[in-house]
Short mmCIF file of C-alpha atoms in Angstrom, two decimals:
data_model
loop_
_atom_site.label_atom_id
_atom_site.label_comp_id
_atom_site.label_asym_id
_atom_site.label_seq_id
_atom_site.Cartn_x
_atom_site.Cartn_y
_atom_site.Cartn_z
CA MET A 242 -11.89 -16.34 12.29
CA LYS A 243 -11.18 -19.95 11.25
CA GLU A 244 -7.49 -20.83 11.39
CA GLN A 245 -5.52 -22.47 8.57
CA ASN A 246 -3.82 -25.77 9.40
CA SER A 247 -1.73 -25.85 6.23
CA ILE A 248 -0.54 -23.54 3.50
CA PRO A 249 0.38 -24.47 -0.11
CA THR A 250 4.11 -23.83 -0.48
CA SER A 251 5.25 -25.61 -3.67
CA LYS A 252 4.79 -24.10 -7.14
CA VAL A 253 2.59 -27.04 -8.14
CA GLN A 254 0.28 -26.64 -5.12
CA ARG A 255 -0.01 -22.87 -5.55
CA SER A 256 -0.54 -23.14 -9.30
CA ALA A 257 -3.31 -25.71 -8.75
CA LYS A 258 -5.05 -23.28 -6.40
CA PHE A 259 -5.01 -20.55 -9.05
CA VAL A 260 -6.31 -22.94 -11.72
CA GLY A 261 -9.17 -24.00 -9.44
CA THR A 262 -10.04 -20.36 -8.82
CA GLY A 263 -10.02 -19.73 -12.56
CA PHE A 264 -12.57 -22.51 -13.04
CA LYS A 265 -14.78 -20.98 -10.32
CA ILE A 266 -14.64 -17.57 -12.01
CA GLY A 267 -15.49 -19.17 -15.35
CA GLY A 268 -18.52 -20.75 -13.69
CA ASN A 269 -19.54 -17.38 -12.27
CA TYR A 270 -19.49 -15.87 -15.77
CA ILE A 271 -21.58 -18.73 -17.18
CA LYS A 272 -24.11 -18.29 -14.36
CA HIS A 273 -24.16 -14.51 -14.89
CA TYR A 274 -24.76 -14.65 -18.65
CA SER A 275 -27.38 -17.38 -18.23
CA LYS A 276 -29.33 -15.07 -15.93
CA LYS A 277 -28.78 -12.17 -18.31
CA LEU A 278 -30.58 -14.05 -21.08
CA PHE A 279 -33.77 -13.74 -19.03
CA ASN A 280 -32.98 -10.30 -17.58
CA PRO A 281 -31.04 -8.19 -20.14
CA ASP A 282 -31.01 -5.17 -17.78
CA MET A 283 -29.13 -7.08 -15.09
CA ASN A 284 -25.88 -5.31 -14.02
CA ASN A 285 -22.53 -6.85 -13.00
CA ASP A 286 -22.87 -6.35 -9.23
CA GLU A 287 -23.62 -9.98 -8.40
CA LEU A 288 -20.89 -11.20 -10.79
CA ASN A 289 -18.34 -8.87 -9.17
CA GLN A 290 -19.35 -10.02 -5.67
CA ASP A 291 -19.06 -13.70 -6.59
CA ASN A 292 -15.71 -13.24 -8.34
CA ALA A 293 -14.31 -11.06 -5.54
CA ALA A 294 -15.32 -13.64 -2.91
CA ASP A 295 -13.76 -16.55 -4.84
CA ILE A 296 -10.53 -14.69 -5.63
CA TYR A 297 -10.15 -13.44 -2.05
CA GLU A 298 -10.79 -16.91 -0.59
CA SER A 299 -8.07 -18.35 -2.82
CA LEU A 300 -5.55 -15.58 -2.13
CA SER A 301 -6.23 -15.74 1.61
CA GLU A 302 -5.26 -19.41 1.66
CA LEU A 303 -2.14 -18.78 -0.42
CA LYS A 304 -1.04 -15.67 1.54
CA GLY A 305 2.06 -13.92 0.29
CA SER A 306 2.59 -11.73 -2.76
CA ALA A 307 -0.72 -12.57 -4.43
CA LEU A 308 -2.66 -11.45 -1.35
CA LYS A 309 -0.38 -8.41 -1.04
CA VAL A 310 -1.29 -7.31 -4.57
CA ALA A 311 -4.98 -7.60 -3.61
CA GLN A 312 -4.31 -5.48 -0.55
CA MET A 313 -2.58 -2.84 -2.67
CA LEU A 314 -5.42 -2.75 -5.18
CA SER A 315 -8.00 -2.36 -2.40
CA MET A 316 -6.41 0.97 -1.48
CA ASP A 317 -7.02 2.51 -4.90
CA LYS A 318 -10.72 3.28 -5.22
CA ASN A 319 -10.33 3.93 -8.97
CA LEU A 320 -8.86 0.61 -10.05
CA LEU A 321 -11.49 -1.94 -9.05
CA PRO A 322 -15.28 -2.27 -8.70
CA LYS A 323 -16.51 -1.70 -5.12
CA ALA A 324 -17.13 -5.43 -4.50
CA TYR A 325 -13.41 -6.14 -4.98
CA VAL A 326 -12.30 -3.15 -2.88
CA ASP A 327 -14.56 -4.22 0.00
CA LYS A 328 -13.40 -7.84 -0.08
CA PHE A 329 -9.69 -7.25 -0.71
CA SER A 330 -9.49 -4.61 2.04
CA LEU A 331 -9.99 -7.43 4.58
CA SER A 332 -6.34 -8.34 3.97
CA GLN A 333 -5.31 -5.04 5.56
CA TYR A 334 -6.26 -6.32 9.01
CA ASN A 335 -7.87 -9.68 9.07
CA ALA A 336 -6.69 -12.46 6.76
CA PRO A 337 -7.30 -16.02 8.07
CA PRO A 338 -4.45 -16.81 10.53
CA LEU A 339 -2.28 -19.91 10.58
CA SER A 340 -2.93 -22.44 13.34
CA GLY A 341 -0.80 -22.85 16.46
CA PRO A 342 0.87 -26.14 15.39
CA LEU A 343 1.98 -24.55 12.10
CA ILE A 344 3.51 -21.62 14.01
CA VAL A 345 5.41 -24.00 16.33
CA GLN A 346 6.64 -25.87 13.26
CA THR A 347 7.88 -22.58 11.74
CA PHE A 348 9.83 -21.74 14.93
CA ARG A 349 11.41 -25.19 15.07
CA LYS A 350 12.55 -24.81 11.47
CA LEU A 351 14.00 -21.31 12.00
CA PHE A 352 15.44 -21.51 15.52
CA GLY A 353 15.49 -25.19 16.41
CA LYS A 354 13.25 -24.28 19.36
CA THR A 355 9.57 -23.83 20.13
CA PRO A 356 8.27 -20.32 20.95
CA GLU A 357 7.92 -21.34 24.63
CA GLN A 358 11.65 -22.13 24.74
CA ILE A 359 12.48 -18.62 23.49
CA TYR A 360 9.93 -16.42 25.31
CA ASP A 361 8.55 -16.60 28.85
CA LYS A 362 5.03 -16.43 27.43
CA PHE A 363 3.79 -16.83 23.86
CA GLU A 364 0.18 -16.73 22.67
CA LEU A 365 -0.33 -19.28 19.90
CA ARG A 366 -3.47 -17.53 18.65
CA SER A 367 -2.45 -14.53 16.54
CA THR A 368 -3.73 -11.03 17.28
CA ASN A 369 -3.45 -9.85 13.68
CA ALA A 370 -2.98 -11.66 10.37
CA ALA A 371 -2.26 -9.91 7.06
CA SER A 372 -0.78 -10.79 3.68
CA ILE A 373 2.88 -11.54 4.46
CA GLY A 374 2.77 -12.58 8.11
CA GLN A 375 0.88 -12.59 11.39
CA VAL A 376 1.54 -11.13 14.84
CA HIS A 377 1.52 -12.87 18.22
CA ARG A 378 1.74 -11.51 21.76
CA ALA A 379 4.69 -12.65 23.86
CA GLU A 380 6.53 -11.73 27.05
CA LEU A 381 10.18 -11.93 28.05
CA LYS A 382 11.67 -10.73 31.36
CA GLY A 383 8.51 -8.78 32.12
CA ARG A 384 8.41 -6.96 28.76
CA LYS A 385 5.40 -7.23 26.48
CA LEU A 386 6.44 -8.13 22.94
CA ALA A 387 4.95 -8.41 19.47
CA VAL A 388 6.33 -11.27 17.39
CA LYS A 389 5.75 -11.08 13.64
CA ILE A 390 6.05 -14.41 11.84
CA GLN A 391 6.24 -14.72 8.07
CA TYR A 392 4.05 -17.34 6.45
CA PRO A 393 5.91 -20.45 5.19
CA GLY A 394 6.92 -20.31 1.53
CA VAL A 395 6.02 -16.63 1.05
CA GLY A 396 9.55 -15.39 0.42
CA ASP A 397 10.32 -18.20 -2.02
CA SER A 398 7.17 -17.94 -4.14
CA ILE A 399 7.06 -14.23 -5.04
CA SER A 400 8.11 -14.48 -8.69
CA SER A 401 6.01 -17.56 -9.45
CA ASP A 402 2.97 -16.14 -7.61
CA LEU A 403 3.10 -12.88 -9.53
CA LYS A 404 3.19 -14.80 -12.82
CA LEU A 405 0.10 -16.69 -11.69
CA VAL A 406 -1.76 -13.56 -10.52
CA LYS A 407 -0.91 -11.66 -13.72
CA PRO A 408 -3.90 -12.94 -15.77
CA PHE A 409 -6.30 -11.91 -12.96
CA ALA A 410 -4.64 -8.49 -12.72
CA PHE A 411 -4.72 -8.10 -16.50
CA ARG A 412 -8.47 -8.70 -16.57
CA LEU A 413 -9.21 -6.53 -13.51
CA LEU A 414 -6.93 -3.56 -14.24
CA GLY A 415 -7.30 -3.25 -17.98
CA MET A 416 -3.64 -2.18 -18.32
CA SER A 417 -1.61 -2.80 -21.44
CA GLU A 418 0.73 -5.78 -21.18
CA LYS A 419 3.81 -3.55 -21.15
CA GLU A 420 2.36 -1.37 -18.40
CA LEU A 421 1.38 -4.42 -16.37
CA ASP A 422 4.91 -5.85 -16.76
CA ILE A 423 6.40 -2.61 -15.37
CA TYR A 424 3.88 -2.66 -12.51
CA MET A 425 4.58 -6.29 -11.65
CA LYS A 426 8.38 -5.85 -11.83
CA GLU A 427 8.34 -2.95 -9.38
CA VAL A 428 5.94 -4.84 -7.08
CA GLU A 429 8.26 -7.87 -7.20
CA GLU A 430 11.31 -5.80 -6.22
CA ARG A 431 9.50 -4.28 -3.21
CA LEU A 432 8.05 -7.65 -2.13
CA LEU A 433 11.47 -9.31 -2.23
CA GLU A 434 12.60 -6.61 0.20
CA GLU A 435 9.42 -6.85 2.27
CA THR A 436 9.89 -10.59 2.88
CA ASP A 437 13.49 -10.09 4.07
CA TYR A 438 12.89 -9.58 7.78
CA ASP A 439 16.61 -9.04 8.50
CA LEU A 440 16.42 -6.04 6.17
CA GLU A 441 13.17 -4.87 7.77
CA VAL A 442 14.70 -4.88 11.27
CA ARG A 443 17.67 -2.81 10.08
CA ARG A 444 15.41 -0.35 8.28
CA SER A 445 12.96 -0.18 11.18
CA ILE A 446 15.73 0.83 13.56
CA GLU A 447 17.20 3.29 11.05
CA PHE A 448 13.88 4.97 10.19
CA SER A 449 12.51 5.07 13.73
CA GLN A 450 15.72 6.79 14.86
CA ALA A 451 15.61 9.24 11.92
CA CYS A 452 11.96 10.12 12.72
CA ALA A 453 12.37 10.14 16.52
CA ASN A 454 12.01 13.93 16.81
CA LEU A 455 8.62 14.09 15.08
CA ASP A 456 5.75 15.06 17.38
CA ASN A 457 3.12 12.55 18.56
CA ILE A 458 4.69 9.49 16.91
CA VAL A 459 5.93 6.36 18.68
CA PHE A 460 7.81 3.35 17.36
CA PRO A 461 8.43 -0.12 18.77
CA GLU A 462 11.83 -1.11 20.07
CA TYR A 463 13.32 -3.87 17.93
CA PHE A 464 15.29 -6.89 19.17
CA PRO A 465 17.67 -8.20 16.47
CA GLU A 466 18.86 -11.01 18.74
CA LEU A 467 15.28 -12.38 18.84
CA SER A 468 14.66 -11.82 15.14
CA GLY A 469 15.70 -13.52 11.92
CA LYS A 470 14.98 -13.82 8.23
CA ARG A 471 11.34 -14.87 8.87
CA VAL A 472 10.64 -13.58 12.44
CA ILE A 473 10.71 -10.08 13.95
CA THR A 474 10.49 -9.41 17.69
CA MET A 475 9.60 -5.90 18.83
CA SER A 476 8.08 -4.23 21.86
CA TRP A 477 4.29 -4.28 22.08
CA ILE A 478 2.46 -0.99 21.46
CA GLU A 479 -1.02 -0.70 22.94
CA GLY A 480 -3.48 0.97 20.62
CA MET A 481 -6.40 0.80 18.24
CA HIS A 482 -6.43 0.47 14.49
CA LEU A 483 -8.06 3.30 12.56
CA LYS A 484 -11.53 1.73 12.30
CA GLU A 485 -11.61 1.02 16.04
CA PHE A 486 -10.35 4.52 16.81
CA LEU A 487 -12.98 6.20 14.63
CA ALA A 488 -15.70 4.08 16.24
CA THR A 489 -14.93 5.84 19.56
CA ASN A 490 -16.07 9.14 18.00
CA PRO A 491 -12.82 11.01 18.77
CA SER A 492 -12.74 14.78 19.06
CA GLN A 493 -11.76 16.90 16.07
CA GLN A 494 -8.66 18.01 17.99
CA LEU A 495 -7.53 14.39 18.37
CA ARG A 496 -8.30 13.61 14.70
CA ASN A 497 -6.20 16.61 13.70
CA GLN A 498 -3.37 15.54 16.01
CA ILE A 499 -3.19 12.05 14.51
CA GLY A 500 -3.57 13.49 10.99
CA GLN A 501 -0.71 15.93 11.61
CA ALA A 502 1.50 13.12 12.85
CA LEU A 503 0.77 11.13 9.67
CA TRP A 504 1.41 14.12 7.40
CA ASP A 505 4.70 14.95 9.12
CA PHE A 506 5.80 11.31 9.18
CA TYR A 507 5.36 10.89 5.43
CA ASN A 508 6.54 14.27 4.25
CA PHE A 509 9.61 14.35 6.48
CA GLN A 510 10.68 11.05 4.94
CA GLN A 511 9.89 12.05 1.36
CA HIS A 512 11.49 15.47 1.42
CA GLU A 513 14.31 15.04 3.94
CA LEU A 514 15.23 11.35 3.79
CA ARG A 515 14.29 10.75 0.12
CA ALA A 516 12.99 7.33 1.15
CA VAL A 517 9.52 6.64 2.44
CA HIS A 518 7.39 4.06 4.27
CA ALA A 519 5.50 3.03 1.12
CA ASP A 520 2.75 0.88 2.64
CA PRO A 521 0.20 3.37 4.02
CA HIS A 522 -2.63 0.96 4.71
CA PRO A 523 -4.37 1.45 8.06
CA GLY A 524 -3.24 -1.94 9.41
CA ASN A 525 0.31 -0.58 9.76
CA PHE A 526 -0.67 2.06 12.32
CA LEU A 527 -2.10 2.19 15.83
CA ILE A 528 -3.54 5.11 17.80
CA THR A 529 -2.28 4.83 21.37
CA PRO A 530 -4.30 5.65 24.52
CA GLU A 531 -2.17 8.81 24.82
CA GLY A 532 -3.35 10.00 21.39
CA LYS A 533 -0.10 9.28 19.54
CA LEU A 534 0.45 7.52 16.21
CA GLY A 535 2.18 4.16 16.53
CA VAL A 536 4.03 3.00 13.39
CA ILE A 537 4.41 -0.77 13.59
CA ASP A 538 5.65 -1.90 10.18
CA PHE A 539 8.57 -0.77 8.02
CA GLY A 540 8.54 -3.68 5.60
CA CYS A 541 8.06 -1.62 2.44
CA ILE A 542 10.47 1.28 1.89
CA LYS A 543 10.67 3.16 -1.41
CA GLU A 544 13.83 5.12 -2.14
CA MET A 545 13.55 8.11 -4.46
CA PRO A 546 16.55 9.00 -6.63
CA ASP A 547 17.16 12.67 -7.40
CA ASP A 548 16.31 12.24 -11.10
CA PHE A 549 12.79 11.25 -9.99
CA TYR A 550 12.35 13.30 -6.83
CA TYR A 551 13.12 16.76 -8.24
CA PRO A 552 11.09 16.70 -11.47
CA PHE A 553 8.13 15.03 -9.71
CA PHE A 554 7.81 17.12 -6.55
CA SER A 555 8.92 20.34 -8.23
CA THR A 556 5.73 20.20 -10.31
CA THR A 557 3.80 20.81 -7.06
CA SER A 558 5.21 24.35 -7.20
CA ASN A 559 3.20 26.99 -9.07
CA GLU A 560 6.48 28.57 -10.14
CA LEU A 561 7.40 25.50 -12.18
CA ILE A 562 3.97 24.41 -13.38
CA ASP A 563 3.34 27.92 -14.76
CA ASN A 564 6.54 27.65 -16.84
CA LYS A 565 5.42 25.43 -19.69
CA GLU A 566 8.86 24.92 -21.22
CA GLU A 567 10.48 23.73 -17.98
CA THR A 568 7.43 21.67 -17.03
CA LEU A 569 7.64 19.82 -20.36
CA LYS A 570 11.30 19.09 -19.66
CA ALA A 571 10.34 17.66 -16.26
CA PHE A 572 7.57 15.56 -17.83
CA ARG A 573 10.03 14.20 -20.40
CA GLN A 574 12.56 13.33 -17.68
CA LEU A 575 9.78 11.42 -15.91
CA GLU A 576 8.78 9.68 -19.21
CA MET A 577 5.26 11.08 -18.93
CA ILE A 578 5.88 12.55 -22.38
CA LEU A 579 7.83 10.28 -24.75
CA PRO A 580 10.29 11.11 -27.58
CA LYS A 581 7.98 9.58 -30.22
CA ASP A 582 4.99 11.77 -29.24
CA SER A 583 3.66 14.05 -31.96
CA PRO A 584 3.18 17.79 -31.23
CA GLY A 585 -0.54 17.12 -30.77
CA GLN A 586 0.15 14.33 -28.29
CA VAL A 587 2.61 16.54 -26.40
CA GLU A 588 -0.09 19.19 -25.98
CA PHE A 589 -2.67 16.60 -24.95
CA TYR A 590 -0.50 14.94 -22.29
CA TYR A 591 0.82 18.27 -21.04
CA GLY A 592 -2.75 19.46 -20.43
CA MET A 593 -3.88 16.21 -18.79
CA TYR A 594 -0.85 15.86 -16.54
CA LYS A 595 -0.99 19.51 -15.53
CA GLU A 596 -4.62 19.02 -14.47
CA MET A 597 -3.74 15.81 -12.62
CA ILE A 598 -0.84 17.40 -10.73
CA GLY A 599 -2.94 20.47 -9.98
CA LEU A 600 -5.38 18.19 -8.12
CA PHE A 601 -2.65 16.19 -6.35
CA ALA A 602 -0.73 19.32 -5.29
CA LYS A 603 -3.63 21.20 -3.68
CA PRO A 604 -2.65 20.30 -0.11
CA TYR A 605 0.87 21.60 -0.73
CA LEU A 606 -0.27 25.01 -1.95
CA THR A 607 -1.75 26.30 1.33
CA GLU A 608 -0.52 26.45 4.92
CA THR A 609 -3.33 24.16 6.11
CA PHE A 610 -5.61 21.70 4.35
CA ASP A 611 -8.91 20.19 5.41
CA PHE A 612 -8.93 16.55 4.25
CA SER A 613 -12.58 16.13 5.17
CA GLN A 614 -13.51 17.95 1.96
CA SER A 615 -15.52 15.52 -0.13
CA ASP A 616 -15.23 17.76 -3.22
CA PHE A 617 -11.45 17.36 -3.28
CA PHE A 618 -11.69 13.56 -3.25
CA ASP A 619 -14.61 13.47 -5.67
CA ASN A 620 -12.53 15.47 -8.12
CA LEU A 621 -9.55 13.14 -7.64
CA TYR A 622 -11.62 9.98 -8.16
CA ASN A 623 -13.58 11.41 -11.07
CA PHE A 624 -10.40 12.46 -12.84
CA GLY A 625 -8.90 9.01 -12.22
CA GLU A 626 -11.98 7.34 -13.68
CA LYS A 627 -11.91 9.68 -16.68
CA ILE A 628 -8.33 8.91 -17.67
CA ALA A 629 -8.85 5.17 -16.97
CA ARG A 630 -11.38 5.17 -19.83
CA MET A 631 -9.12 7.05 -22.25
CA PRO A 632 -7.28 4.98 -24.87
CA GLU A 633 -4.36 7.44 -24.66
CA PHE A 634 -3.60 6.16 -21.14
CA LYS A 635 -3.68 2.46 -22.02
CA GLN A 636 0.00 2.61 -22.98
CA ALA A 637 2.74 2.59 -20.35
CA ARG A 638 3.87 6.07 -19.32
CA GLY A 639 5.96 7.31 -16.44
CA VAL A 640 9.05 5.88 -14.75
CA LYS A 641 8.60 2.92 -12.40
CA HIS A 642 8.98 5.06 -9.27
CA PHE A 643 5.47 6.44 -9.78
CA ILE A 644 3.89 3.13 -8.79
CA TYR A 645 4.83 3.24 -5.12
CA VAL A 646 5.16 7.01 -4.70
CA ASN A 647 1.64 7.58 -6.05
CA ARG A 648 0.34 4.70 -3.96
CA THR A 649 2.03 6.21 -0.88
CA ASN A 650 0.66 9.70 -1.30
CA PHE A 651 -2.87 8.76 -2.30
CA GLY A 652 -2.90 6.19 0.50
CA LEU A 653 -1.91 8.98 2.91
CA TYR A 654 -4.63 11.26 1.51
CA ASN A 655 -7.23 8.50 1.95
CA ILE A 656 -6.33 7.89 5.61
CA LEU A 657 -6.45 11.64 6.30
CA HIS A 658 -9.85 11.74 4.61
CA GLU A 659 -11.12 8.92 6.82
CA LEU A 660 -9.84 10.86 9.83
CA LYS A 661 -11.51 14.05 8.51
CA ALA A 662 -8.36 15.78 9.69
CA GLU A 663 -7.25 19.36 9.12
CA VAL A 664 -3.45 19.56 9.08
CA LYS A 665 -0.65 22.08 8.64
CA THR A 666 0.82 21.14 5.28
CA ASP A 667 3.77 23.55 5.32
CA THR A 668 5.80 21.63 7.92
CA TYR A 669 7.95 19.63 5.48
CA LYS A 670 7.76 21.02 1.98
CA PRO A 671 9.14 19.66 -1.30
CA HIS A 672 12.57 20.83 -2.42
CA VAL A 673 12.09 22.45 -5.82
CA LEU A 674 14.19 22.89 -8.95
CA LEU A 675 12.84 25.36 -11.49
CA GLU A 676 15.08 24.49 -14.46
CA TYR A 677 15.61 21.14 -16.21
#
């Protein structure tokens, strides 16, 4: 992939890039409607492909929070047309990397030294480039290392970038302005944390130690003395990303083993630590030659306060969901049902949310669950599409914690579906309260 020799870092430069992209999209619409004059039956596929390509090209050059939002949206099959999902998903593994001279410049700025003065060996060509940073191989005293370097200007441009990306998101997502503001605010808070590499190193050590007893999971060793606010040094883990792994046609036993490790990793954190690795895109995991799950990124952690955790996860219990009065109390605590709702609206939202949770909770209600079932995912996607078209769901509902917790769990479900894994789902179960 072609390397980038520069990256826009000032607000003026980044804003100009967005404006230029807006003009391109406007041109795409003019071209589309001109063709439609002669072919009224023409659909939006070509328009979506052109717009997705132009937006992704722009975000790839900018890197940072704007590209991260695209990556997040690519994981939700309900939010965007397929052309956008296909294009934006490239940011999970394979964004255009920065050139070697720009990396050396970054090291000089951070450490006052070149990479070769810090490590015995350092490969200037990156092995993996994503939305916030890119990874390089290195060696020191015979140890193989992975060095993650944050793109210049990313940490300083989060707020301004999200303001610039908001009009694109507004058009693509169809959310109300209030709902989009809540979404963007929560995304901004997590991204500010995700660009603080000092924080990520501390959390990586803390979470890898807390999860050390889980079966078939490995974590890198982290080196704080070789890390800083924009660089993380960790031990190198050999392995394949999910697409590469699946291309080897692994046995069902091995798929199940990796799927079980993923399930246990996420549910142990959610239900025992009350904080979870909230970035479940496949680029954050490796499958090692020994058939273990390597977790290589702890940049995004979502903490769950009790006043969210209990009413949300308790609704996965049949004992609570069958008690309408207590379920309504839980829904009100979660702001899924609002004080101003009429009795008719209360009944409507109660019925819709009960159906939604019934679909989400299916894996929790049996000892094992087969995530290869296409019917389960068809029902999830179809329900998501149905409520996306309903005017009743255009207004903001639900506390902010839903944004990342839903993203985490549906992201987990999607990876397990790609693995076609059957897993034991009773290993780490939700803690339930039956009265609110």
